[in-house]
mmCIF file of C-alpha atoms in Angstrom:
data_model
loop_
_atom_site.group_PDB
_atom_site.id
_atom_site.type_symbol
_atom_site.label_atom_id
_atom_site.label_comp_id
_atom_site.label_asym_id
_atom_site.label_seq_id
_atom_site.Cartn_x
_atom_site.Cartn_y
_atom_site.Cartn_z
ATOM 1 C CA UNK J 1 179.670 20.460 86.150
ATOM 2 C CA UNK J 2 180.061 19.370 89.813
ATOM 3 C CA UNK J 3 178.541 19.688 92.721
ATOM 4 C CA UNK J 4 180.656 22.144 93.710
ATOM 5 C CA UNK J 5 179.916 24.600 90.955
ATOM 6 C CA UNK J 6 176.131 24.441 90.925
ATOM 7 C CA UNK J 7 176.058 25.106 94.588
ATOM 8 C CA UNK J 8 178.791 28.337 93.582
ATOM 9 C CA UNK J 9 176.518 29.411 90.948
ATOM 10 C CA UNK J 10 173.719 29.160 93.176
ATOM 11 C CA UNK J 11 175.393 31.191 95.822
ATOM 12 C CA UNK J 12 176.269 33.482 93.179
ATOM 13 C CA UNK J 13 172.679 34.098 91.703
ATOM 14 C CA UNK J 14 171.328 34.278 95.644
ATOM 15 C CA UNK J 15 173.455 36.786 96.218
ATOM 16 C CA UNK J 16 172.868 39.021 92.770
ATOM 17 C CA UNK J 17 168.948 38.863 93.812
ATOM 18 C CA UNK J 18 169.838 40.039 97.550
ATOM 19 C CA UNK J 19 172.304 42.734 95.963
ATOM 20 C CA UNK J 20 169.227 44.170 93.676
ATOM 21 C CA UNK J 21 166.976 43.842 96.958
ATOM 22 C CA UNK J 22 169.090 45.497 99.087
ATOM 23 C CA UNK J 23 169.660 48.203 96.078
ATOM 24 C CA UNK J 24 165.463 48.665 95.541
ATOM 25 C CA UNK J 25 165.204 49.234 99.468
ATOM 26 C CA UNK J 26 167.695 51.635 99.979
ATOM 27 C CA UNK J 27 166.134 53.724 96.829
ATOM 28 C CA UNK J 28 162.264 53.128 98.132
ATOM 29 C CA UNK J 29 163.701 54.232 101.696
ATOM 30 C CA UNK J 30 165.682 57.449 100.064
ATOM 31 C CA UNK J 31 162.695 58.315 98.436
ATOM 32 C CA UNK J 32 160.460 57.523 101.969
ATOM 33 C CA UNK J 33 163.078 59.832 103.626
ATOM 34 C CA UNK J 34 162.336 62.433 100.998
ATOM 35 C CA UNK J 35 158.574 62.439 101.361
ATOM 36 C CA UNK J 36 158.970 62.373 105.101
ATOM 37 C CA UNK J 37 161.503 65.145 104.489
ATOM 38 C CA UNK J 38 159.030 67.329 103.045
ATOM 39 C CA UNK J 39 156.080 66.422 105.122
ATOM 40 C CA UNK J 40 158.046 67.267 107.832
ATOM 41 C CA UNK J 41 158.799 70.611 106.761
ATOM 42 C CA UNK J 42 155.313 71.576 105.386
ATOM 43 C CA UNK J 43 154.108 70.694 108.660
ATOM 44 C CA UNK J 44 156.661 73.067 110.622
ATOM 45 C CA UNK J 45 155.281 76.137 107.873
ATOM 46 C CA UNK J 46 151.596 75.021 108.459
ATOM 47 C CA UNK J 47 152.352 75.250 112.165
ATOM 48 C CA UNK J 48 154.569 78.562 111.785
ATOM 49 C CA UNK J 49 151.395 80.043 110.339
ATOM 50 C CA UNK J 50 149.155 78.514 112.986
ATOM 51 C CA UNK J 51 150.921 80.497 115.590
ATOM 52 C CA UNK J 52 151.333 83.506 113.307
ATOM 53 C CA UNK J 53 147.665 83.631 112.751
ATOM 54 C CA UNK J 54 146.386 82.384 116.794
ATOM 55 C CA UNK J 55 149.202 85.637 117.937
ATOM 56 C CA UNK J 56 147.500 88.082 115.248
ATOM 57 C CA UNK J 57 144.012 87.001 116.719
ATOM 58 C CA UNK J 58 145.404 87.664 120.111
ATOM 59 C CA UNK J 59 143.800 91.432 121.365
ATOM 60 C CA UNK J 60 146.622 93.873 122.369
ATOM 61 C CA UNK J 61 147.325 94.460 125.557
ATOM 62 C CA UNK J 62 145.693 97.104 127.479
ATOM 63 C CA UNK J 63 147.496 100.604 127.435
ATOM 64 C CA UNK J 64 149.104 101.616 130.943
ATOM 65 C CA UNK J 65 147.379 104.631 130.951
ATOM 66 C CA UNK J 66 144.551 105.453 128.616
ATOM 67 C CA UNK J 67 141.678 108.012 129.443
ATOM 68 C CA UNK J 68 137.990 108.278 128.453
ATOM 69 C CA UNK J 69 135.350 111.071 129.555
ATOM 70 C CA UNK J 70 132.104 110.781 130.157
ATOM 71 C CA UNK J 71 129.406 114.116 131.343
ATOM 72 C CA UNK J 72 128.096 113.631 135.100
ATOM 73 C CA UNK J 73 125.982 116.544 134.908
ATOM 74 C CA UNK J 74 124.845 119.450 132.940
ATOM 75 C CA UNK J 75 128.367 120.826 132.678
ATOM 76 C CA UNK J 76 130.144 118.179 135.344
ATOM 77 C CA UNK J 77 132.383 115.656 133.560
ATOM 78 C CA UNK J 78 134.508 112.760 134.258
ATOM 79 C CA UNK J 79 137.752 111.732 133.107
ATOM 80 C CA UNK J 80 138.259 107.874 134.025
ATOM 81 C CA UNK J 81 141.406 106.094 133.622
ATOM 82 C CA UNK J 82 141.154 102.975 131.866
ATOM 83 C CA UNK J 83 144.263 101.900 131.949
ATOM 84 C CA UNK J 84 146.307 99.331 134.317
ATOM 85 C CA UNK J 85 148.325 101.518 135.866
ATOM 86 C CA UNK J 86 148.308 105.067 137.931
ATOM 87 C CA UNK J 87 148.924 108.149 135.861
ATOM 88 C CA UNK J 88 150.895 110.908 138.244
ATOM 89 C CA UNK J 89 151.115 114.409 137.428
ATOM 90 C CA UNK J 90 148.330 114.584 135.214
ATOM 91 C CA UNK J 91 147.794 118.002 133.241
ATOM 92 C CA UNK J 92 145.871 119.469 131.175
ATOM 93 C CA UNK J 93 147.677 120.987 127.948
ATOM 94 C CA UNK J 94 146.045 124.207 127.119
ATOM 95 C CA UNK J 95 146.869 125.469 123.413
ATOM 96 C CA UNK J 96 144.702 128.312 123.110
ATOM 97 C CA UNK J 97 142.144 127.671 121.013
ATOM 98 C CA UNK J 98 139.118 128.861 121.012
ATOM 99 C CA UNK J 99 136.626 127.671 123.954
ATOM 100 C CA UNK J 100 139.012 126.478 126.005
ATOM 101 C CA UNK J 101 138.130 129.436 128.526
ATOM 102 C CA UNK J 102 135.093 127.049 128.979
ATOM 103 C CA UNK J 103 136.735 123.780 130.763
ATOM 104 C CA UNK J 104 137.954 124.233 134.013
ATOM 105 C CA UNK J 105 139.867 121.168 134.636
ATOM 106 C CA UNK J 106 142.453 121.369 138.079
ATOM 107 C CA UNK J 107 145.762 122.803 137.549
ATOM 108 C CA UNK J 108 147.377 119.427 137.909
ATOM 109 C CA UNK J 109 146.423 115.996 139.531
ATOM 110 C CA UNK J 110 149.193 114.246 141.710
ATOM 111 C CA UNK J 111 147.708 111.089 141.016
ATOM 112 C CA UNK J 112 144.836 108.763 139.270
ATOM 113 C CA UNK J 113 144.662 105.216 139.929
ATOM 114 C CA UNK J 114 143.772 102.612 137.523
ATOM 115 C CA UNK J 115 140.021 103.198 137.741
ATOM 116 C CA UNK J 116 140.173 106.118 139.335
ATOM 117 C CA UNK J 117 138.705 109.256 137.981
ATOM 118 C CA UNK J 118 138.928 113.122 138.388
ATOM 119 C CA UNK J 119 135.948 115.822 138.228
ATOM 120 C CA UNK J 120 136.477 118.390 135.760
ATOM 121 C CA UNK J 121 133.837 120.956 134.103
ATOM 122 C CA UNK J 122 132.089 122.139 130.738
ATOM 123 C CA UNK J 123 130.447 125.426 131.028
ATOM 124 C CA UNK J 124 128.131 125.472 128.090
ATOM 125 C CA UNK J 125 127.149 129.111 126.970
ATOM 126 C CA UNK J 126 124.855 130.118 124.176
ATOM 127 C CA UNK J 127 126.209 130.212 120.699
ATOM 128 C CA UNK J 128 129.873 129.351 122.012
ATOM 129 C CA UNK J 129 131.717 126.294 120.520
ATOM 130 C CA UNK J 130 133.272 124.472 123.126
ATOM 131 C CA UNK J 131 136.022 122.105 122.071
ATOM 132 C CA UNK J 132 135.798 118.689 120.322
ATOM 133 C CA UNK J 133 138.636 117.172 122.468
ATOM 134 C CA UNK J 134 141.446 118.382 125.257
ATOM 135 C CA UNK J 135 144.708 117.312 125.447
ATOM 136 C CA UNK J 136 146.245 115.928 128.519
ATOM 137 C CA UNK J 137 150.284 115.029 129.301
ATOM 138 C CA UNK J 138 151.327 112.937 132.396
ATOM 139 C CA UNK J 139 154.615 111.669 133.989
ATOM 140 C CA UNK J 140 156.166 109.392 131.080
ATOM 141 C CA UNK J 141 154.141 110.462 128.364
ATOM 142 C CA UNK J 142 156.250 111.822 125.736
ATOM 143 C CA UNK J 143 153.236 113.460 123.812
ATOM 144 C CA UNK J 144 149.984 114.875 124.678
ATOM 145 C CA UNK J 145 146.886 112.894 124.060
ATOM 146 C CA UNK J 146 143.799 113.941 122.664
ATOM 147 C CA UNK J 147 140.865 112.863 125.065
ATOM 148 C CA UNK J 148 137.390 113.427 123.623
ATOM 149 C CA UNK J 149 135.006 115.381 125.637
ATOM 150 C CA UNK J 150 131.636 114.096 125.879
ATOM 151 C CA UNK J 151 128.669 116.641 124.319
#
């Protein structure tokens, strides 16, 4: 053999052990890219469910209207808006039961603020039930609402 062909076989043998490097890296990398691939996406789930959870923790925002009573008196009461807006039109929805006769609330309020509050009373007479809750409508309020009334 010459010169020539040792150096060829050389060449030839360099190049196999580059080809079979080359080959090894691009299968380690594939498989890298895999891992990453997956890492990748159980971090986006594990950060979907972060957010899911820290919104689920989050309290609800207040109501735009929403009413609580508390007595003033022996039979004054107040109705307080808690809400964050002004309720207009304000009414109380009388269904007749029994007791009722005993609240006398105003016909209708124009207007409570958020905060506000309007007077309203609870005669108490002996023996007489007077009722557990009333139920008031106001301007945008599809349904009634059952507001407790303090005892």
């Amino acid at each position: 053999m010459d010169v020539a062909g040792i150096i060829t076989i050389v060449i030839a043998a360099l190049a196999l052990l580059v080809s079979g490097w080359s080959v090894r890296y691009a299968r380690t990398s594939a498989h890298s890219a895999d891992k990453s691939a997956v890492a990748a996406e159980r971090s986006a789930d594990a950060a979907e469910r972060q957010a899911s959870a820290a919104e689920a923790a989050l309290p609800p925002p207040p109501p735009d209207v929403a009413w609580v009573t508390q007595r003033a008196g022996k039979s004054r009461c107040l109705l307080r808006n808690i809400g964050t807006k002004s309720a207009t039109g304000v009414r109380w929805v009388k269904t007749g039961g029994p007791g009722e006769g005993f609240i006398h609330f105003p016909e209708e309020v124009p207007r409570v603020l958020s905060g506000g509050e309007v007077e309203f009373a609870v005669i108490r007479a002996y023996g007489e039930a007077v009722p557990a809750e009333m139920l008031l409508d106001w301007d945008g309020q599809d349904e009634p609402v059952a507001v407790p009334i303090p005892s």
